[in-house]
CSV table of C-alpha atoms in Angstrom, one decimal:
chain,number,residue,atom,x,y,z
H,1,UNK,CA,2.5,15.1,-19.7
H,2,UNK,CA,0.7,17.4,-17.4
H,3,UNK,CA,0.8,17.5,-13.6
H,4,UNK,CA,-1.1,19.2,-10.8
H,5,UNK,CA,-0.1,19.4,-7.1
H,6,UNK,CA,-2.2,20.4,-4.2
H,7,UNK,CA,-1.8,20.2,-0.4
H,8,UNK,CA,-4.6,19.8,2.1
H,9,UNK,CA,-4.1,20.8,5.7
H,10,UNK,CA,-5.8,19.2,8.8
H,11,UNK,CA,-5.9,20.1,12.4
H,12,UNK,CA,-8.2,17.6,14.1
H,13,UNK,CA,-9.9,18.2,17.5
H,14,UNK,CA,-9.4,14.5,18.5
H,15,UNK,CA,-6.3,12.5,18.6
H,16,UNK,CA,-7.8,10.0,16.1
H,17,UNK,CA,-10.1,11.0,13.3
H,18,UNK,CA,-11.2,9.7,9.9
H,19,UNK,CA,-12.0,12.4,7.3
H,20,UNK,CA,-13.6,11.7,3.9
H,21,UNK,CA,-11.5,13.6,1.4
H,22,UNK,CA,-13.0,12.2,-1.8
H,23,UNK,CA,-14.4,15.5,-3.0
H,24,UNK,CA,-11.1,17.3,-2.5
H,25,UNK,CA,-9.4,14.6,-4.6
H,26,UNK,CA,-12.1,14.8,-7.3
H,27,UNK,CA,-11.6,18.6,-7.3
H,28,UNK,CA,-7.9,18.3,-7.8
H,29,UNK,CA,-8.5,15.9,-10.7
H,30,UNK,CA,-10.9,18.5,-12.3
H,31,UNK,CA,-8.5,21.4,-11.8
H,32,UNK,CA,-5.6,19.4,-13.4
H,33,UNK,CA,-7.5,19.1,-16.7
H,34,UNK,CA,-6.0,15.6,-17.0
H,35,UNK,CA,-8.2,13.0,-18.9
H,36,UNK,CA,-6.0,9.9,-18.4
H,37,UNK,CA,-3.5,9.4,-15.7
H,38,UNK,CA,-2.9,8.6,-12.0
H,39,UNK,CA,-3.5,10.6,-8.8
H,40,UNK,CA,-1.4,10.1,-5.7
H,41,UNK,CA,-2.9,11.0,-2.3
H,42,UNK,CA,-0.4,10.7,0.5
H,43,UNK,CA,-0.1,11.7,4.2
H,44,UNK,CA,3.1,13.7,4.7
H,45,UNK,CA,3.4,12.5,8.3
H,46,UNK,CA,4.4,9.2,9.9
H,47,UNK,CA,1.5,9.2,12.3
H,48,UNK,CA,-1.3,9.5,9.8
H,49,UNK,CA,-2.6,7.5,6.8
H,50,UNK,CA,-4.7,7.5,3.6
H,51,UNK,CA,-6.9,4.6,2.6
H,52,UNK,CA,-9.9,3.8,0.5
H,53,UNK,CA,-13.0,2.2,2.0
H,54,UNK,CA,-16.7,2.8,2.8
H,55,UNK,CA,-18.2,6.0,4.2
H,56,UNK,CA,-20.3,4.3,6.8
H,57,UNK,CA,-20.3,5.5,10.4
H,58,UNK,CA,-20.4,2.0,12.0
H,59,UNK,CA,-17.6,0.8,9.9
H,60,UNK,CA,-15.5,3.9,10.8
H,61,UNK,CA,-15.8,2.8,14.4
H,62,UNK,CA,-15.0,-0.8,13.5
H,63,UNK,CA,-11.9,0.4,11.7
H,64,UNK,CA,-10.8,2.5,14.7
H,65,UNK,CA,-11.4,-0.4,17.1
H,66,UNK,CA,-9.5,-2.8,14.9
H,67,UNK,CA,-6.5,-0.4,14.5
H,68,UNK,CA,-6.4,0.0,18.3
H,69,UNK,CA,-6.5,-3.8,18.8
H,70,UNK,CA,-3.7,-4.5,16.3
H,71,UNK,CA,-1.6,-1.5,17.1
H,72,UNK,CA,-2.6,-0.5,20.6
H,73,UNK,CA,-2.0,2.8,22.5
H,74,UNK,CA,0.3,2.1,25.4
H,75,UNK,CA,3.4,3.1,27.4
H,76,UNK,CA,5.7,0.3,26.4
H,77,UNK,CA,7.1,1.5,23.1
H,78,UNK,CA,10.9,2.0,22.9
H,79,UNK,CA,10.1,5.0,20.8
H,80,UNK,CA,8.8,6.7,23.9
H,81,UNK,CA,12.4,7.0,25.3
H,82,UNK,CA,12.7,9.9,23.0
H,83,UNK,CA,9.9,11.7,25.0
H,84,UNK,CA,7.3,10.9,22.4
H,85,UNK,CA,4.0,9.1,23.4
H,86,UNK,CA,2.7,8.2,19.9
H,87,UNK,CA,4.4,4.8,19.2
H,88,UNK,CA,1.0,3.3,18.4
H,89,UNK,CA,0.3,6.0,15.8
H,90,UNK,CA,3.5,5.0,13.9
H,91,UNK,CA,2.3,1.4,13.8
H,92,UNK,CA,-1.3,2.4,12.8
H,93,UNK,CA,0.3,4.3,9.9
H,94,UNK,CA,2.2,1.2,8.8
H,95,UNK,CA,-0.9,-1.0,9.0
H,96,UNK,CA,-3.3,1.3,7.0
H,97,UNK,CA,-0.6,2.7,4.7
H,98,UNK,CA,0.4,6.3,4.1
H,99,UNK,CA,-0.7,6.7,0.5
H,100,UNK,CA,-3.1,5.5,-2.2
H,101,UNK,CA,-2.8,5.8,-6.0
H,102,UNK,CA,-6.0,6.1,-8.0
H,103,UNK,CA,-6.8,6.0,-11.7
H,104,UNK,CA,-8.1,9.0,-13.6
H,105,UNK,CA,-10.2,7.9,-16.6
H,106,UNK,CA,-12.0,10.2,-19.1
H,107,UNK,CA,-11.3,13.1,-16.8
H,108,UNK,CA,-12.8,11.6,-13.7
H,109,UNK,CA,-11.6,9.8,-10.5
H,110,UNK,CA,-12.2,6.2,-11.5
H,111,UNK,CA,-13.4,4.7,-8.3
H,112,UNK,CA,-15.9,1.8,-7.7
H,113,UNK,CA,-19.4,2.5,-6.5
H,114,UNK,CA,-18.6,2.5,-2.7
H,115,UNK,CA,-15.0,3.6,-2.7
H,116,UNK,CA,-14.2,6.7,-0.8
H,117,UNK,CA,-10.8,8.2,0.0
H,118,UNK,CA,-10.1,8.8,3.7
H,119,UNK,CA,-7.5,10.7,5.7
H,120,UNK,CA,-6.8,8.8,8.9
H,121,UNK,CA,-5.3,10.9,11.7
H,122,UNK,CA,-3.6,8.9,14.5
H,123,UNK,CA,-1.9,11.7,16.4
H,124,UNK,CA,-3.9,14.8,15.8
H,125,UNK,CA,-4.5,18.1,17.6
H,126,UNK,CA,-1.8,19.7,15.5
H,127,UNK,CA,-1.3,20.8,11.8
H,128,UNK,CA,-0.8,18.0,9.4
H,129,UNK,CA,-0.7,17.8,5.6
H,130,UNK,CA,-1.7,15.6,2.7
H,131,UNK,CA,-0.2,15.9,-0.8
H,132,UNK,CA,-2.3,15.3,-3.9
H,133,UNK,CA,-0.5,14.9,-7.2
H,134,UNK,CA,-2.2,14.2,-10.5
H,135,UNK,CA,-0.1,13.2,-13.5
H,136,UNK,CA,-1.2,12.3,-17.0
H,137,UNK,CA,-2.6,13.8,-20.2
I,1,UNK,CA,2.5,10.0,-22.7
I,2,UNK,CA,0.4,7.0,-23.6
I,3,UNK,CA,-2.2,5.2,-21.4
I,4,UNK,CA,-4.2,2.0,-21.6
I,5,UNK,CA,-7.1,1.1,-19.3
I,6,UNK,CA,-8.7,-2.3,-18.9
I,7,UNK,CA,-11.2,-3.8,-16.5
I,8,UNK,CA,-11.3,-7.4,-15.3
I,9,UNK,CA,-14.5,-8.9,-14.0
I,10,UNK,CA,-14.7,-11.6,-11.3
I,11,UNK,CA,-17.6,-13.7,-9.9
I,12,UNK,CA,-16.1,-16.2,-7.5
I,13,UNK,CA,-17.9,-19.3,-6.3
I,14,UNK,CA,-16.5,-19.0,-2.8
I,15,UNK,CA,-16.8,-16.1,-0.4
I,16,UNK,CA,-13.0,-15.8,-0.2
I,17,UNK,CA,-10.7,-16.6,-3.1
I,18,UNK,CA,-7.2,-15.7,-4.3
I,19,UNK,CA,-6.8,-15.5,-8.1
I,20,UNK,CA,-3.5,-15.1,-9.9
I,21,UNK,CA,-3.9,-12.2,-12.4
I,22,UNK,CA,-0.3,-11.8,-13.5
I,23,UNK,CA,-0.9,-12.8,-17.1
I,24,UNK,CA,-3.8,-10.4,-17.4
I,25,UNK,CA,-1.6,-7.6,-16.2
I,26,UNK,CA,1.2,-8.6,-18.5
I,27,UNK,CA,-1.2,-8.7,-21.4
I,28,UNK,CA,-2.5,-5.2,-20.6
I,29,UNK,CA,1.2,-4.0,-20.6
I,30,UNK,CA,1.8,-5.6,-24.0
I,31,UNK,CA,-1.5,-4.1,-25.4
I,32,UNK,CA,-0.5,-0.6,-24.2
I,33,UNK,CA,2.7,-0.6,-26.3
I,34,UNK,CA,4.3,1.2,-23.4
I,35,UNK,CA,8.1,0.6,-22.9
I,36,UNK,CA,8.8,2.6,-19.8
I,37,UNK,CA,6.1,3.5,-17.2
I,38,UNK,CA,3.9,2.3,-14.4
I,39,UNK,CA,0.9,0.0,-14.2
I,40,UNK,CA,-1.8,0.4,-11.5
I,41,UNK,CA,-3.8,-2.7,-10.6
I,42,UNK,CA,-6.7,-1.9,-8.2
I,43,UNK,CA,-9.8,-3.5,-6.8
I,44,UNK,CA,-12.8,-1.3,-7.4
I,45,UNK,CA,-14.5,-2.6,-4.3
I,46,UNK,CA,-14.1,-2.2,-0.5
I,47,UNK,CA,-14.2,-5.9,0.3
I,48,UNK,CA,-11.5,-7.1,-2.1
I,49,UNK,CA,-7.8,-6.4,-2.5
I,50,UNK,CA,-4.8,-6.7,-4.8
I,51,UNK,CA,-1.4,-7.8,-3.6
I,52,UNK,CA,1.9,-9.2,-4.9
I,53,UNK,CA,3.3,-12.5,-3.5
I,54,UNK,CA,4.1,-16.1,-4.3
I,55,UNK,CA,2.0,-18.5,-6.3
I,56,UNK,CA,2.3,-21.4,-3.9
I,57,UNK,CA,-0.8,-23.3,-2.7
I,58,UNK,CA,0.3,-23.8,0.9
I,59,UNK,CA,1.1,-20.1,1.2
I,60,UNK,CA,-2.3,-19.1,-0.2
I,61,UNK,CA,-3.8,-21.1,2.7
I,62,UNK,CA,-1.4,-19.5,5.1
I,63,UNK,CA,-2.4,-16.0,3.9
I,64,UNK,CA,-6.1,-16.9,4.2
I,65,UNK,CA,-5.6,-18.2,7.8
I,66,UNK,CA,-3.6,-15.1,8.7
I,67,UNK,CA,-6.2,-12.7,7.3
I,68,UNK,CA,-8.9,-14.5,9.2
I,69,UNK,CA,-6.9,-14.4,12.4
I,70,UNK,CA,-6.2,-10.7,12.2
I,71,UNK,CA,-9.5,-9.6,10.7
I,72,UNK,CA,-11.9,-12.3,11.7
I,73,UNK,CA,-15.4,-13.1,10.4
I,74,UNK,CA,-17.9,-12.5,13.1
I,75,UNK,CA,-21.2,-11.0,14.1
I,76,UNK,CA,-19.9,-8.1,16.3
I,77,UNK,CA,-19.2,-5.4,13.8
I,78,UNK,CA,-21.0,-2.1,14.1
I,79,UNK,CA,-21.2,-2.1,10.3
I,80,UNK,CA,-23.7,-5.0,10.5
I,81,UNK,CA,-26.4,-2.6,11.9
I,82,UNK,CA,-26.8,-1.6,8.3
I,83,UNK,CA,-27.9,-5.1,7.4
I,84,UNK,CA,-24.5,-6.1,6.0
I,85,UNK,CA,-22.6,-9.2,7.3
I,86,UNK,CA,-19.2,-8.5,5.7
I,87,UNK,CA,-17.4,-6.3,8.3
I,88,UNK,CA,-14.4,-8.6,8.3
I,89,UNK,CA,-14.1,-8.2,4.5
I,90,UNK,CA,-13.6,-4.5,4.9
I,91,UNK,CA,-10.8,-5.0,7.4
I,92,UNK,CA,-9.1,-7.7,5.3
I,93,UNK,CA,-9.2,-5.1,2.4
I,94,UNK,CA,-7.4,-2.6,4.6
I,95,UNK,CA,-4.9,-5.2,5.8
I,96,UNK,CA,-3.9,-6.4,2.3
I,97,UNK,CA,-4.4,-3.1,0.5
I,98,UNK,CA,-6.7,-2.4,-2.5
I,99,UNK,CA,-4.1,-1.7,-5.1
I,100,UNK,CA,-0.5,-2.2,-6.3
I,101,UNK,CA,1.6,-0.2,-8.6
I,102,UNK,CA,4.3,-2.0,-10.7
I,103,UNK,CA,7.1,-0.9,-13.0
I,104,UNK,CA,7.1,-1.4,-16.7
I,105,UNK,CA,10.7,-1.6,-18.1
I,106,UNK,CA,11.7,-2.2,-21.7
I,107,UNK,CA,8.1,-3.1,-22.5
I,108,UNK,CA,7.7,-5.7,-19.8
I,109,UNK,CA,6.2,-6.0,-16.3
I,110,UNK,CA,9.3,-5.6,-14.2
I,111,UNK,CA,8.7,-8.1,-11.4
I,112,UNK,CA,11.2,-10.1,-9.4
I,113,UNK,CA,11.5,-13.8,-9.9
I,114,UNK,CA,8.7,-15.0,-7.6
I,115,UNK,CA,6.4,-12.0,-7.6
I,116,UNK,CA,2.9,-12.7,-8.8
I,117,UNK,CA,-0.1,-10.4,-8.8
I,118,UNK,CA,-3.2,-11.6,-7.0
I,119,UNK,CA,-6.8,-10.5,-6.8
I,120,UNK,CA,-8.0,-11.3,-3.3
I,121,UNK,CA,-11.8,-11.7,-2.9
I,122,UNK,CA,-13.2,-11.3,0.6
I,123,UNK,CA,-16.9,-11.1,-0.1
I,124,UNK,CA,-17.5,-13.0,-3.3
I,125,UNK,CA,-20.3,-14.8,-5.0
I,126,UNK,CA,-21.2,-11.5,-6.9
I,127,UNK,CA,-19.7,-9.5,-9.7
I,128,UNK,CA,-16.6,-7.5,-8.8
I,129,UNK,CA,-14.2,-5.5,-10.9
I,130,UNK,CA,-10.5,-4.7,-11.1
I,131,UNK,CA,-9.0,-1.7,-13.0
I,132,UNK,CA,-5.7,-1.9,-14.8
I,133,UNK,CA,-4.2,1.3,-16.0
I,134,UNK,CA,-0.8,1.5,-17.7
I,135,UNK,CA,0.8,4.9,-18.2
I,136,UNK,CA,4.2,5.8,-19.8
I,137,UNK,CA,5.9,6.0,-23.1
Y,1,UNK,CA,7.6,12.1,-20.5
Y,2,UNK,CA,10.9,11.1,-19.0
Y,3,UNK,CA,11.8,8.0,-17.0
Y,4,UNK,CA,14.7,6.8,-15.0
Y,5,UNK,CA,15.2,3.3,-13.6
Y,6,UNK,CA,17.7,2.1,-11.0
Y,7,UNK,CA,18.2,-1.1,-9.0
Y,8,UNK,CA,19.6,-1.3,-5.5
Y,9,UNK,CA,21.1,-4.5,-4.2
Y,10,UNK,CA,21.1,-5.7,-0.6
Y,11,UNK,CA,22.7,-8.6,1.1
Y,12,UNK,CA,22.1,-8.3,4.9
Y,13,UNK,CA,24.0,-9.9,7.6
Y,14,UNK,CA,20.9,-10.6,9.7
Y,15,UNK,CA,17.7,-12.4,8.7
Y,16,UNK,CA,15.7,-9.2,9.4
Y,17,UNK,CA,17.0,-5.7,8.9
Y,18,UNK,CA,15.6,-2.1,8.3
Y,19,UNK,CA,17.8,0.0,6.0
Y,20,UNK,CA,17.2,3.7,5.3
Y,21,UNK,CA,17.3,4.2,1.5
Y,22,UNK,CA,16.0,7.8,1.4
Y,23,UNK,CA,19.3,9.2,0.0
Y,24,UNK,CA,19.4,6.6,-2.8
Y,25,UNK,CA,15.8,7.5,-3.7
Y,26,UNK,CA,16.7,11.2,-3.7
Y,27,UNK,CA,19.8,10.5,-5.8
Y,28,UNK,CA,17.7,8.6,-8.4
Y,29,UNK,CA,15.3,11.6,-8.5
Y,30,UNK,CA,18.2,14.0,-9.1
Y,31,UNK,CA,19.7,11.8,-11.8
Y,32,UNK,CA,16.3,11.6,-13.6
Y,33,UNK,CA,16.2,15.3,-14.2
Y,34,UNK,CA,12.5,15.1,-13.6
Y,35,UNK,CA,10.8,18.2,-12.0
Y,36,UNK,CA,7.2,17.0,-11.6
Y,37,UNK,CA,6.3,13.3,-11.4
Y,38,UNK,CA,6.2,10.2,-9.3
Y,39,UNK,CA,8.8,7.8,-8.0
Y,40,UNK,CA,8.1,4.1,-7.3
Y,41,UNK,CA,10.3,2.3,-4.8
Y,42,UNK,CA,9.5,-1.5,-4.8
Y,43,UNK,CA,11.0,-4.6,-3.3
Y,44,UNK,CA,11.4,-7.3,-6.0
Y,45,UNK,CA,11.0,-10.1,-3.6
Y,46,UNK,CA,8.1,-11.6,-1.7
Y,47,UNK,CA,9.9,-11.7,1.7
Y,48,UNK,CA,10.9,-8.0,1.9
Y,49,UNK,CA,9.1,-4.7,1.9
Y,50,UNK,CA,9.4,-1.0,1.4
Y,51,UNK,CA,7.7,1.6,3.7
Y,52,UNK,CA,7.9,5.2,4.9
Y,53,UNK,CA,8.3,6.1,8.5
Y,54,UNK,CA,10.7,7.6,11.1
Y,55,UNK,CA,14.5,7.1,11.3
Y,56,UNK,CA,14.5,6.5,15.1
Y,57,UNK,CA,16.3,3.5,16.5
Y,58,UNK,CA,13.8,2.7,19.2
Y,59,UNK,CA,10.9,2.8,16.7
Y,60,UNK,CA,12.8,0.5,14.4
Y,61,UNK,CA,12.8,-2.1,17.2
Y,62,UNK,CA,9.2,-1.4,18.0
Y,63,UNK,CA,8.3,-2.0,14.3
Y,64,UNK,CA,10.3,-5.3,14.3
Y,65,UNK,CA,8.6,-6.5,17.6
Y,66,UNK,CA,5.2,-5.6,16.1
Y,67,UNK,CA,5.8,-7.4,12.8
Y,68,UNK,CA,6.9,-10.4,14.8
Y,69,UNK,CA,3.8,-10.3,17.0
Y,70,UNK,CA,1.4,-10.0,14.1
Y,71,UNK,CA,3.2,-12.3,11.6
Y,72,UNK,CA,5.3,-14.6,13.9
Y,73,UNK,CA,8.2,-16.8,12.9
Y,74,UNK,CA,7.3,-20.4,13.5
Y,75,UNK,CA,7.2,-23.9,12.1
Y,76,UNK,CA,3.4,-24.2,11.4
Y,77,UNK,CA,3.0,-22.7,8.0
Y,78,UNK,CA,1.7,-24.8,5.2
Y,79,UNK,CA,4.2,-23.1,3.0
Y,80,UNK,CA,7.0,-25.0,4.8
Y,81,UNK,CA,5.9,-28.3,3.2
Y,82,UNK,CA,7.8,-27.0,0.2
Y,83,UNK,CA,11.0,-27.1,2.2
Y,84,UNK,CA,11.0,-23.3,2.9
Y,85,UNK,CA,11.1,-21.9,6.5
Y,86,UNK,CA,10.2,-18.3,5.8
Y,87,UNK,CA,6.4,-18.3,6.0
Y,88,UNK,CA,6.4,-15.5,8.4
Y,89,UNK,CA,8.5,-13.3,6.0
Y,90,UNK,CA,5.8,-13.6,3.3
Y,91,UNK,CA,3.2,-12.4,5.8
Y,92,UNK,CA,5.4,-9.5,7.1
Y,93,UNK,CA,5.7,-8.5,3.4
Y,94,UNK,CA,1.9,-8.3,3.1
Y,95,UNK,CA,1.6,-6.4,6.3
Y,96,UNK,CA,4.1,-3.7,5.6
Y,97,UNK,CA,3.6,-3.6,1.8
Y,98,UNK,CA,6.2,-4.3,-1.0
Y,99,UNK,CA,6.2,-0.8,-2.5
Y,100,UNK,CA,5.6,2.9,-2.0
Y,101,UNK,CA,5.0,5.7,-4.5
Y,102,UNK,CA,6.2,9.2,-3.7
Y,103,UNK,CA,5.7,12.6,-5.3
Y,104,UNK,CA,8.5,14.5,-7.1
Y,105,UNK,CA,7.8,18.3,-6.9
Y,106,UNK,CA,10.1,21.0,-8.2
Y,107,UNK,CA,12.8,18.4,-8.9
Y,108,UNK,CA,12.8,17.1,-5.3
Y,109,UNK,CA,11.5,14.1,-3.4
Y,110,UNK,CA,8.4,15.7,-1.8
Y,111,UNK,CA,8.3,14.1,1.7
Y,112,UNK,CA,7.1,15.5,5.0
Y,113,UNK,CA,9.6,16.5,7.7
Y,114,UNK,CA,10.1,13.1,9.3
Y,115,UNK,CA,9.3,10.8,6.4
Y,116,UNK,CA,12.1,8.4,5.5
Y,117,UNK,CA,12.1,5.5,3.0
Y,118,UNK,CA,13.0,2.1,4.4
Y,119,UNK,CA,13.9,-1.2,2.9
Y,120,UNK,CA,12.6,-3.9,5.2
Y,121,UNK,CA,14.4,-7.3,4.9
Y,122,UNK,CA,12.5,-10.3,6.4
Y,123,UNK,CA,14.5,-13.1,5.0
Y,124,UNK,CA,18.0,-11.9,4.4
Y,125,UNK,CA,21.5,-13.3,4.2
Y,126,UNK,CA,21.1,-13.5,0.4
Y,127,UNK,CA,21.1,-11.1,-2.5
Y,128,UNK,CA,17.9,-9.1,-2.9
Y,129,UNK,CA,16.9,-6.2,-5.1
Y,130,UNK,CA,14.8,-3.0,-5.0
Y,131,UNK,CA,13.7,-1.2,-8.2
Y,132,UNK,CA,13.4,2.6,-8.3
Y,133,UNK,CA,11.5,4.1,-11.2
Y,134,UNK,CA,11.0,7.9,-11.7
Y,135,UNK,CA,8.5,9.1,-14.3
Y,136,UNK,CA,7.4,12.6,-15.1
Y,137,UNK,CA,8.7,15.7,-16.8
């Protein structure tokens, strides 16, 4: 079994941002030399997520509106008694998920025609990290 | 390390449908000859999902109602400016998740007593695909 | 390839409970002797979940309130025609997810600074199980 591990760093200008990282994941797969296996892509923070969906600008806005509707920014989280102000970002992380796992087939990231891998930042303007780990043979 | 990859095709009659694919996943595990490992089951589309829950007709309706409540069908998605009408299906995909990863133990799919694997179609009436990949030894 | 499988049992006093199982997962990784790989942590029930987030008491309450808001307890689930009363617990499971998969790097669970692994019970007061499976080398 072979493995390959790589970390991506982010420091977004906005509090919330959606960044297409499909090429970085594909590059990690190529670097690994793995032909058949799995690749894990995971946010290493509890206020960010990773998901797979479409690279369409309107949809990115729809996703942001929807996350804000179901897990709204606001002052009334118990978590804020600690001095934090990012209660909503924790819930957005739970809604979207912090990781995806994707197939590697014949040496390539085996995604469907419109599937793109996104890093979703919910509490940005600071350094955050994603881990990519490919395992297989 | 061994691996086994298989694709399932779907073409549902309805726009939304929930299809129990547990047997297909079990069969892929058997075919792989793998005794200890993991199996990934992933929708290859951004308007469909894969989840694990109960095979109970009432609950399937409850799940559909709930998804429609939290990620409703409607005309007001920015994504629709592209000509698409399936904004809700993208959000339902994000809510339910596009993939699950399940343990293979002693040559069998290691699920709890009521756990069943479902393909969830949110924008059907066309050909869609699921990838199953078993890795292990 | 090596693998190591372990089951955790729970029997909560309350109907809903959030239990930090990070140490148990770290222990399973150490026992496995695996240096590079993946670890799956999965609820084996359809009314419980596993997620990664912060070990902060206020936030745990926020998460419980939020799950109850988006997937409320109530009498009006079709699933209840079977005699069950836990329709909400099935939806909470779908919202939070039943499993996470985490990286193992240099023999350790490779989590970010605040990431903790939680077992989320949504229909407790009975024996429930989580499977941990580490694979790698």
